[in-house]
Amino acid sequence: MTKQSRSLDSGWTLRLAGGAAPAEVAGLRDEAVPAQVPGCVHADLLAAGLIPDPYRDLNELDVAWAGRADWRYDTALAAAPPGFERTDLVFDGLDTVARVLLDGQELGRTRNMHRSYRFDVTGRVRDGSALSVLFTSAYTEAESLRERLGARPNEYPEPFNYIRKMAASFGWDWGPTLVTAGIWRPVRLESWSTARLASVRPLVTVTGADGRIEAHVELERTASGAGRELTLTIEAAGHTAVQNVSSGSAVIVLEVPGAELWWPRGYGDQPLYDCVVTLSDAGRVLDRWERRVGFRTVELDRSPDEHGTAFTLSVNGQPIFARGVNWIPDDALPARVTPERYRRRLVQAAEAGVDLVRVWGGGIYEDRAFYDACDELGLMVWQDFLFACAAYPEEQPLRGEIEAEARENVTRLSPHASLVLWNGNNENLWGFRDWGWEPRLAGDSWGEGYYLGLLPRVVAELDPTRPYQAGSPWSGSWDHHPNDPAHGPSHFWEAWNRRDYGDYLGHVPRFAAEFGWQAPPAHATLREWLGDDPLASTSPGMLHHQKAEDGNGKLDRGLAHHFTVPGDFDQWHYLTQVNQARAIATGVAHWRSHWPVCGGTVVWQLNDCWPVTSWAAIDGAERLKPLYHELRRLYADRLLTFQSRDGARVLAADNQSPEPWQGTAVVRRLRADGTGLAEEHVPFTVPPRSVGLLPLTAEVAEIKDAAGELLVADAGGLRDVVLGGPDKEFGYPPAELDLRLDVSGGTLMVVITARAFVRDLLLQADRLGPAATADRGLVTLLPGESVTITVSGLPAADAARLDAAGVRSALFCVNAAEGASRP
């Protein structure tokens, strides 16, 4: 009889099982509330009206008690189906420390959010059987282990390094402290006989024009199935292989002649093949496993050269400049992230030109829907193992949990063509060397044995088709500093923390794996989630939703390098968003121009998990910051920017497209009023996947009057603009703009014509309506130039009522911020 699976995701209730709680929820000890499964305690309490929304105002502080309480989930089961030899209770994810009871009898205990659990309940599930899951506070477990194993350094004040739980649940410099508990992934009853597929791990390779699937299969058998010869069948791309198996494991191989190759986006198509493994007994299907696979090769070039040690990904033999973003959990309550939301966010990444997404080590191994979407969209996945910014004990019980977690997730994610790199940790090797850990540890374990021992061994055994990197940053050995830009991936945080984004220009890393600049979320997001009136950078809600150490101080010091002190909140809000976009543009453009020495950039970060001032390009309410639109320019196949080589200004024509780029760049030196001072036409041809550096004459390239001149380069519809000096010292003319509005339903077309040089013009569409979006971000116009901005998402009646004055209220530019008239 074929295995049967029955979901147990409905009918659950939640009650308080221990710990202090406010008076309004004390009744939960006796009376339960409905529970959503998959879900978490915070979401259930919010749905029941028992807590305020922790994302709003300062409510996070008011719900902190929930993370220190113990909780109980209960449901009643229907009888298991008859006729099967075995019935298992399967939890795909329990967060985190739990006892599982069936009719009051303990089935087992759990202590790892990142694993699944299976309990044999054969003959024990009757109609009305009581299933309970009792969760102990993660704090209780973590603090107990800290007491037993000894304190370890941690860059955040919470004990997340003592428990296998999403580290960011305990707060981060962009996230709230919401220490969750709950049945966070699906739960089901599985009934089966004879044998089942315990795991299938396909190793997909390519040799010449042919693909190969080597499926490593683990079986679990009942007593009647022990020693019995069973049949494994694998099918893909119209091909089939069959193998008999009598032991508990087997390897079945399928050759696929002429397999179409899977490519990252921008390099080719993403063909995916259904791969089916069937387990049979004398023609009777017992179990079936199905996933999609893609045929491609992945290599990581770490060879030494005259610049240091390379770090360049190659897919199907093609070296790739990675245009990446860092990914954090998309919600601080991760069970709320749906497949549709994953796809929406990843489509936004692809539309911004991204081709690599790094799943950061303080979050989770994401849901299958995340990796499926990356497979389909051609987004390469760099997957961290889940360690971040702390020393992790290597003693039991953590070591055993970590190995089991690694083995399960390497196996689970192995079918995905998009997965191209395993990474051991985030910043822990760097922390040991630079953050004062070594003397504080005094010889205690801290995780090195995981990153340089356990994890590479697991990957080499279970997934030899993909490279493993011990950490980010990591130079490859202790012979070099862990964050040496000449060796391996590097993180660049001095610019944000202590200097200015011009600091990026002093480095040519082999791979820039983390760098970023903060900005607040969209204005409508602040209005939606903060009750501050008036809004100010130092108002209570704004300060609470700024989690970085001295975050606002760093924002203001970053502005001071370039701009006059903003006169009001609206200008501060606008200029911080401009500064964020410019900072990332400075780094990406510079490092792209040094391809192939630099193998890629991974911007910190794509997304947010709640409404917060952060480094994200998409804010916690899913609104796009100007940085998102700037990424579309920076990560396009072709990029034209002014750069410096050997003290001279050059034009960099970066062509990451598959076709040669041939054209003529027009480079002009202008006065601020638009008067031409010098002009040069520079013909060029840049081969595919290459960078052309175009020398410029001094007459054009050297600005004579820093306060009144600028450079403009145009080629192929692309433009770069450079001022003679900081904006605060530049003689901006008044921003003279003519506006024309065309309305069609809820779509508003705003045609803007500049009668003077206008720098970084921005239409904040969300100020016209909270659901409104603009199709572009910052725009710089020369006198006489026009731009059309399309605004979508307005109710038709609101769009029809808008006039030029209303639109002007949502327009900002640097001219106005620096004292010239408002646009």
Coordinates of N, CA, C and O in Angstrom, one line a residue, residues 45-193:
L45 N -1.3 35.2 19.6 CA -1.7 36.2 20.6 C -2.2 37.4 19.9 O -3.1 38.1 20.4
L46 N -1.5 37.8 18.9 CA -1.9 39.0 18.1 C -3.3 38.8 17.5 O -4.1 39.7 17.6
A47 N -3.5 37.6 16.9 CA -4.8 37.3 16.2 C -5.9 37.3 17.3 O -7.0 37.6 17.0
A48 N -5.6 36.9 18.5 CA -6.6 36.8 19.6 C -6.8 38.2 20.2 O -7.7 38.3 21.1
G49 N -6.1 39.2 19.8 CA -6.2 40.5 20.4 C -5.6 40.6 21.8 O -6.0 41.5 22.6
L50 N -4.7 39.7 22.2 CA -4.2 39.7 23.5 C -2.8 40.4 23.6 O -2.4 40.7 24.8
I51 N -2.2 40.8 22.5 CA -1.0 41.6 22.6 C -1.2 42.7 21.5 O -1.8 42.4 20.5
P52 N -0.5 43.8 21.6 CA -0.5 44.8 20.6 C 0.5 44.3 19.5 O 1.4 43.5 19.7
D53 N 0.4 44.9 18.3 CA 1.3 44.5 17.2 C 2.7 44.9 17.6 O 3.0 46.1 17.8
P54 N 3.6 44.0 17.7 CA 5.0 44.3 18.2 C 5.8 45.2 17.2 O 6.8 45.7 17.6
Y55 N 5.3 45.3 16.0 CA 6.0 46.1 15.0 C 5.6 47.6 15.1 O 6.3 48.5 14.5
R56 N 4.6 47.9 15.9 CA 4.1 49.3 15.9 C 4.7 50.0 17.1 O 4.8 49.5 18.2
D57 N 5.1 51.2 16.9 CA 5.6 52.1 18.0 C 6.6 51.4 18.9 O 7.6 50.8 18.3
L58 N 6.4 51.4 20.2 CA 7.4 50.7 21.1 C 6.8 49.4 21.6 O 7.2 48.9 22.7
N59 N 5.8 48.8 20.9 CA 5.1 47.7 21.4 C 6.0 46.4 21.6 O 5.7 45.5 22.4
E60 N 7.1 46.4 20.9 CA 8.1 45.3 21.0 C 8.4 45.1 22.5 O 8.5 44.0 23.0
L61 N 8.6 46.2 23.2 CA 9.0 46.1 24.6 C 7.8 45.5 25.5 O 8.1 44.8 26.5
D62 N 6.6 45.8 25.1 CA 5.5 45.3 25.9 C 5.2 43.8 25.7 O 4.4 43.2 26.5
V63 N 5.8 43.2 24.7 CA 5.5 41.7 24.4 C 6.7 40.9 24.7 O 6.7 39.7 24.5
A64 N 7.8 41.5 25.3 CA 9.0 40.8 25.6 C 8.7 39.6 26.6 O 9.4 38.5 26.5
W65 N 7.7 39.7 27.4 CA 7.4 38.6 28.4 C 7.1 37.3 27.6 O 7.4 36.2 28.2
A66 N 6.5 37.4 26.4 CA 6.1 36.2 25.7 C 7.3 35.3 25.4 O 7.1 34.0 25.4
G67 N 8.5 35.8 25.2 CA 9.6 35.0 24.9 C 10.2 34.3 26.1 O 11.0 33.4 25.9
R68 N 9.8 34.7 27.3 CA 10.3 34.1 28.5 C 9.3 33.2 29.1 O 9.5 32.5 30.2
A69 N 8.1 33.1 28.5 CA 7.0 32.2 29.0 C 7.2 30.8 28.4 O 7.8 30.6 27.3
D70 N 6.5 29.8 29.0 CA 6.4 28.5 28.4 C 5.0 28.4 27.8 O 4.0 28.9 28.3
W71 N 4.8 27.6 26.8 CA 3.6 27.5 26.0 C 3.2 26.1 25.7 O 4.1 25.2 25.6
R72 N 1.9 25.9 25.5 CA 1.4 24.5 25.2 C 0.4 24.6 24.0 O -0.5 25.4 24.0
Y73 N 0.7 23.8 23.0 CA -0.2 23.6 21.9 C -0.9 22.2 22.0 O -0.3 21.2 22.4
D74 N -2.2 22.2 21.8 CA -3.0 21.0 21.9 C -3.9 20.8 20.6 O -4.4 21.8 20.1
T75 N -4.1 19.6 20.3 CA -5.1 19.2 19.2 C -5.6 17.8 19.5 O -4.9 17.0 20.2
A76 N -6.7 17.5 18.9 CA -7.3 16.1 19.0 C -7.1 15.4 17.6 O -7.3 16.1 16.6
L77 N -6.7 14.2 17.6 CA -6.4 13.5 16.4 C -7.5 12.5 16.0 O -8.3 12.1 16.9
A78 N -7.7 12.3 14.7 CA -8.5 11.2 14.2 C -7.6 10.0 14.1 O -6.4 10.0 14.1
A79 N -8.3 8.8 14.2 CA -7.6 7.6 14.1 C -6.7 7.4 12.9 O -7.1 7.9 11.8
A80 N -5.6 6.8 13.1 CA -4.7 6.5 11.9 C -5.4 5.6 11.0 O -6.2 4.7 11.4
P81 N -5.2 5.7 9.7 CA -5.8 4.8 8.7 C -5.4 3.4 8.9 O -4.2 3.1 9.3
P82 N -6.3 2.4 8.8 CA -6.0 1.0 9.0 C -5.2 0.4 7.8 O -5.1 1.0 6.8
G83 N -4.6 -0.7 8.1 CA -3.9 -1.5 7.0 C -2.5 -1.2 6.8 O -1.9 -1.8 5.9
F84 N -1.9 -0.3 7.7 CA -0.5 0.0 7.5 C 0.3 -0.5 8.7 O -0.2 -0.6 9.8
E85 N 1.5 -0.9 8.4 CA 2.4 -1.5 9.5 C 2.9 -0.4 10.4 O 3.3 -0.7 11.5
R86 N 3.1 0.8 9.9 CA 3.8 1.9 10.6 C 3.1 3.2 10.5 O 2.6 3.5 9.4
T87 N 2.9 4.0 11.5 CA 2.5 5.3 11.5 C 3.4 6.2 12.2 O 3.8 5.9 13.4
D88 N 3.9 7.3 11.6 CA 4.8 8.3 12.2 C 4.1 9.6 12.3 O 3.4 10.1 11.5
L89 N 4.5 10.3 13.4 CA 4.1 11.7 13.6 C 5.3 12.5 13.2 O 6.4 12.3 13.7
V90 N 5.2 13.4 12.2 CA 6.3 14.1 11.6 C 6.1 15.6 11.8 O 5.1 16.2 11.4
F91 N 7.1 16.3 12.4 CA 7.1 17.7 12.5 C 8.2 18.2 11.6 O 9.4 17.9 11.8
D92 N 7.9 19.1 10.7 CA 8.9 19.6 9.8 C 9.7 20.7 10.5 O 10.8 21.1 10.1
G93 N 9.2 21.3 11.6 CA 9.9 22.3 12.3 C 9.2 22.6 13.6 O 8.1 23.0 13.6
L94 N 10.0 22.6 14.7 CA 9.5 23.0 16.1 C 10.5 24.0 16.6 O 11.7 23.8 16.6
D95 N 9.9 25.1 17.0 CA 10.7 26.3 17.5 C 10.4 26.5 19.0 O 9.5 27.1 19.4
T96 N 11.4 26.0 19.9 CA 12.6 25.3 19.6 C 12.7 24.1 20.6 O 12.9 23.0 20.2
V97 N 12.6 24.4 21.9 CA 12.7 23.5 23.0 C 11.4 22.9 23.4 O 10.5 23.7 23.9
A98 N 11.1 21.7 23.1 CA 9.8 21.1 23.2 C 9.7 19.7 23.7 O 10.7 18.9 23.5
R99 N 8.6 19.4 24.4 CA 8.3 18.0 24.7 C 7.0 17.7 23.9 O 6.0 18.5 23.9
V100 N 7.0 16.5 23.2 CA 5.8 16.1 22.4 C 5.2 15.0 23.2 O 5.8 13.9 23.5
L101 N 3.8 15.1 23.5 CA 3.1 14.2 24.2 C 1.9 13.6 23.4 O 1.2 14.4 22.7
L102 N 1.7 12.4 23.5 CA 0.5 11.7 22.9 C -0.3 11.1 24.0 O 0.2 10.1 24.6
D103 N -1.5 11.5 24.2 CA -2.3 11.0 25.3 C -1.6 11.0 26.6 O -1.6 10.1 27.4
G104 N -0.8 12.1 26.8 CA -0.1 12.3 28.1 C 1.2 11.6 28.2 O 2.0 11.8 29.1
Q105 N 1.6 10.7 27.2 CA 2.8 10.0 27.2 C 3.8 10.7 26.3 O 3.6 11.1 25.2
E106 N 5.0 10.9 26.9 CA 6.1 11.6 26.1 C 6.6 10.8 25.0 O 7.0 9.7 25.1
L107 N 6.6 11.4 23.8 CA 7.1 10.8 22.6 C 8.6 11.2 22.4 O 9.4 10.4 21.9
G108 N 9.0 12.4 22.8 CA 10.3 12.8 22.6 C 10.5 14.3 22.9 O 9.5 15.0 23.2
R109 N 11.7 14.7 22.9 CA 12.1 16.1 23.2 C 12.9 16.7 22.0 O 13.6 16.0 21.4
T110 N 12.8 18.0 21.8 CA 13.5 18.6 20.7 C 14.2 19.9 21.3 O 13.8 20.5 22.3
R111 N 15.3 20.3 20.6 CA 16.0 21.5 21.0 C 16.7 22.1 19.8 O 17.7 22.8 19.9
N112 N 16.1 22.0 18.6 CA 16.6 22.6 17.4 C 15.6 23.0 16.4 O 14.8 22.2 15.9
M113 N 15.5 24.3 16.1 CA 14.5 24.8 15.2 C 14.8 24.4 13.8 O 13.9 24.4 13.0
H114 N 16.0 24.1 13.5 CA 16.5 23.9 12.1 C 16.4 22.5 11.6 O 17.0 22.1 10.6
R115 N 15.7 21.6 12.4 CA 15.6 20.2 12.0 C 14.2 19.8 12.0 O 13.3 20.4 12.5
S116 N 13.9 18.6 11.3 CA 12.6 18.0 11.4 C 12.7 16.8 12.4 O 13.8 16.4 12.8
Y117 N 11.5 16.4 12.9 CA 11.4 15.3 13.9 C 10.4 14.3 13.5 O 9.3 14.7 13.0
R118 N 10.6 13.0 13.8 CA 9.7 11.9 13.4 C 9.6 11.0 14.6 O 10.6 10.6 15.2
F119 N 8.4 10.7 15.0 CA 8.1 9.8 16.1 C 7.2 8.7 15.7 O 6.2 8.9 15.0
D120 N 7.6 7.5 16.1 CA 6.8 6.3 15.8 C 5.6 6.3 16.8 O 5.7 6.2 18.0
V121 N 4.4 6.3 16.2 CA 3.1 6.3 17.0 C 2.2 5.1 16.5 O 1.0 5.2 16.6
T122 N 2.9 4.1 16.0 CA 2.1 3.0 15.4 C 1.2 2.4 16.5 O 1.7 2.1 17.7
G123 N -0.1 2.2 16.2 CA -1.1 1.6 17.1 C -1.5 2.5 18.3 O -2.2 2.1 19.1
R124 N -1.1 3.8 18.3 CA -1.3 4.7 19.4 C -2.3 5.8 19.1 O -2.7 6.5 20.0
V125 N -2.6 6.0 17.8 CA -3.5 7.1 17.4 C -4.9 6.6 17.2 O -5.2 5.9 16.3
R126 N -5.8 7.0 18.1 CA -7.2 6.7 18.1 C -8.0 7.9 17.8 O -7.5 9.0 18.0
D127 N -9.3 7.8 17.5 CA -10.2 9.0 17.4 C -10.2 9.7 18.8 O -10.4 9.0 19.8
G128 N -9.9 10.9 18.8 CA -9.8 11.7 20.0 C -8.5 11.7 20.7 O -8.4 12.3 21.8
S129 N -7.5 11.0 20.2 CA -6.2 11.1 20.9 C -5.7 12.5 21.0 O -5.8 13.3 20.1
A130 N -5.1 12.8 22.2 CA -4.7 14.2 22.5 C -3.2 14.3 22.1 O -2.4 13.6 22.7
L131 N -2.9 15.2 21.2 CA -1.5 15.5 20.9 C -1.2 16.9 21.5 O -1.9 17.9 21.3
S132 N -0.1 16.9 22.2 CA 0.3 18.2 22.9 C 1.8 18.4 22.6 O 2.6 17.5 22.5
V133 N 2.1 19.7 22.4 CA 3.5 20.1 22.3 C 3.8 21.2 23.3 O 3.1 22.2 23.3
L134 N 4.7 20.9 24.3 CA 5.0 21.8 25.4 C 6.3 22.5 25.1 O 7.3 21.8 25.0
F135 N 6.2 23.8 24.9 CA 7.4 24.6 24.6 C 8.0 25.3 25.9 O 7.3 26.0 26.6
T136 N 9.3 25.0 26.1 CA 10.0 25.7 27.2 C 10.6 27.0 26.5 O 11.1 26.9 25.4
S137 N 10.7 28.1 27.2 CA 11.3 29.3 26.7 C 12.7 29.0 26.2 O 13.5 28.4 26.9
A138 N 13.0 29.6 25.1 CA 14.3 29.4 24.5 C 15.4 30.1 25.5 O 16.5 29.6 25.5
Y139 N 15.0 31.1 26.2 CA 15.9 31.7 27.2 C 16.3 30.7 28.2 O 17.5 30.6 28.6
T140 N 15.3 29.9 28.7 CA 15.6 28.9 29.7 C 16.7 27.9 29.3 O 17.6 27.6 30.0
E141 N 16.5 27.4 28.1 CA 17.5 26.5 27.5 C 18.8 27.1 27.3 O 19.9 26.6 27.7
A142 N 18.9 28.3 26.7 CA 20.1 28.9 26.3 C 20.9 29.4 27.6 O 22.1 29.2 27.7
E143 N 20.2 29.9 28.5 CA 20.9 30.4 29.7 C 21.4 29.2 30.6 O 22.4 29.3 31.2
S144 N 20.6 28.1 30.6 CA 21.1 26.9 31.3 C 22.4 26.4 30.7 O 23.3 26.0 31.4
L145 N 22.4 26.3 29.3 CA 23.7 25.8 28.7 C 24.8 26.8 28.9 O 26.0 26.4 29.0
R146 N 24.5 28.1 28.9 CA 25.6 29.1 29.1 C 26.2 28.9 30.5 O 27.4 28.9 30.7
E147 N 25.3 28.6 31.5 CA 25.8 28.4 32.8 C 26.7 27.1 32.9 O 27.7 27.0 33.6
R148 N 26.3 26.1 32.1 CA 27.0 24.8 32.2 C 28.3 24.8 31.4 O 29.3 24.3 31.8
L149 N 28.3 25.5 30.2 CA 29.4 25.4 29.3 C 30.4 26.6 29.5 O 31.5 26.6 28.9
G150 N 29.9 27.6 30.1 CA 30.7 28.8 30.3 C 30.4 29.9 29.3 O 30.0 29.6 28.1
A151 N 30.7 31.1 29.7 CA 30.3 32.3 28.8 C 31.3 32.3 27.6 O 32.4 31.9 27.6
R152 N 30.7 32.7 26.4 CA 31.4 32.9 25.2 C 31.2 34.3 24.7 O 30.1 34.8 24.8
P153 N 32.1 34.9 24.0 CA 31.9 36.2 23.4 C 30.8 36.2 22.4 O 30.5 35.2 21.7
N154 N 30.1 37.3 22.4 CA 28.9 37.5 21.6 C 28.7 39.0 21.3 O 28.8 39.8 22.2
E155 N 28.6 39.4 20.0 CA 28.5 40.8 19.7 C 27.1 41.4 20.0 O 26.9 42.6 19.7
Y156 N 26.2 40.6 20.4 CA 24.9 41.0 20.8 C 24.6 40.5 22.2 O 25.2 39.5 22.7
P157 N 23.7 41.2 23.0 CA 23.6 40.8 24.4 C 22.8 39.6 24.8 O 22.7 39.2 25.9
E158 N 22.3 38.9 23.8 CA 21.4 37.8 24.1 C 22.1 36.4 23.8 O 23.1 36.4 23.0
P159 N 21.7 35.3 24.4 CA 22.4 34.1 24.4 C 22.1 33.1 23.2 O 22.0 31.9 23.4
F160 N 21.9 33.7 22.0 CA 21.5 32.9 20.9 C 22.5 31.9 20.5 O 22.2 30.9 19.8
N161 N 23.8 32.0 20.9 CA 24.8 31.1 20.5 C 24.8 29.8 21.3 O 25.6 28.9 21.1
Y162 N 23.9 29.7 22.2 CA 23.7 28.5 23.0 C 22.5 27.6 22.6 O 22.2 26.7 23.3
I163 N 21.8 28.0 21.6 CA 20.6 27.3 21.2 C 20.5 27.3 19.7 O 20.9 28.3 19.0
R164 N 20.0 26.2 19.1 CA 19.9 26.1 17.7 C 18.6 26.6 17.3 O 17.6 25.9 17.0
K165 N 18.5 27.9 17.2 CA 17.3 28.7 16.9 C 17.8 29.9 16.1 O 18.9 30.3 16.1
M166 N 16.8 30.5 15.3 CA 17.2 31.7 14.5 C 17.8 32.7 15.4 O 17.1 33.2 16.3
A167 N 19.1 33.0 15.2 CA 19.8 34.0 16.0 C 19.0 35.3 16.1 O 19.0 36.0 17.1
A168 N 18.5 35.8 14.9 CA 17.9 37.1 14.9 C 16.6 37.2 15.7 O 16.1 38.3 15.8
S169 N 16.1 36.0 16.1 CA 14.9 36.1 17.1 C 15.3 36.9 18.3 O 14.4 37.5 18.9
F170 N 16.5 36.9 18.7 CA 17.0 37.6 19.9 C 17.4 39.0 19.6 O 18.0 39.7 20.4
G171 N 17.0 39.5 18.4 CA 17.3 40.9 18.1 C 18.6 41.0 17.3 O 19.5 40.2 17.4
W172 N 18.7 42.1 16.4 CA 19.9 42.3 15.7 C 20.0 43.8 15.4 O 19.1 44.6 16.0
D173 N 21.0 44.3 14.7 CA 21.0 45.7 14.5 C 20.1 46.2 13.4 O 20.2 47.4 13.0
W174 N 19.2 45.4 13.0 CA 18.1 45.8 12.1 C 16.8 45.1 12.5 O 15.8 45.3 11.9
G175 N 16.8 44.3 13.6 CA 15.6 43.5 13.9 C 15.2 43.6 15.4 O 15.9 43.9 16.3
P176 N 13.9 43.3 15.6 CA 13.3 43.3 17.0 C 13.7 42.1 17.7 O 14.0 41.0 17.2
T177 N 13.6 42.2 19.1 CA 13.8 41.0 19.9 C 12.4 40.4 20.2 O 11.7 40.9 21.0
L178 N 12.2 39.4 19.4 CA 10.9 38.6 19.5 C 11.2 37.1 19.5 O 11.4 36.5 18.5
V179 N 11.5 36.6 20.7 CA 11.9 35.3 20.9 C 10.7 34.3 20.8 O 9.9 34.2 21.7
T180 N 10.6 33.8 19.6 CA 9.4 33.0 19.3 C 9.4 31.6 19.8 O 10.4 31.1 20.3
A181 N 8.2 31.0 19.8 CA 8.0 29.6 20.1 C 6.8 29.1 19.3 O 5.9 29.9 19.0
G182 N 6.8 27.9 18.8 CA 5.7 27.4 18.1 C 6.0 26.3 17.1 O 7.2 25.9 16.9
I183 N 4.9 25.7 16.6 CA 5.0 24.7 15.5 C 5.2 25.5 14.2 O 4.2 25.9 13.6
W184 N 6.4 25.8 13.8 CA 6.6 26.8 12.8 C 6.6 26.3 11.3 O 6.6 27.0 10.4
R185 N 6.6 24.9 11.2 CA 6.5 24.3 9.9 C 5.5 23.2 10.0 O 5.1 22.8 11.1
P186 N 5.1 22.7 8.8 CA 3.9 21.7 8.8 C 4.2 20.5 9.7 O 5.3 20.1 9.9
V187 N 3.0 19.9 10.1 CA 3.0 18.7 10.9 C 2.0 17.7 10.3 O 1.0 18.1 9.7
R188 N 2.3 16.4 10.3 CA 1.5 15.4 9.6 C 1.6 14.1 10.2 O 2.6 13.8 11.0
L189 N 0.7 13.2 9.9 CA 0.8 11.8 10.2 C 1.1 11.0 8.9 O 0.5 11.3 7.9
E190 N 2.2 10.2 8.9 CA 2.5 9.4 7.7 C 2.3 7.9 8.1 O 2.9 7.5 9.1
S191 N 1.6 7.2 7.3 CA 1.3 5.8 7.5 C 1.9 5.1 6.3 O 1.7 5.5 5.1
W192 N 2.7 4.0 6.6 CA 3.4 3.3 5.5 C 3.6 1.8 5.9 O 3.5 1.4 7.1
S193 N 3.9 1.0 4.9 CA 4.2 -0.4 5.1 C 5.5 -0.8 4.4 O 5.9 -0.2 3.4

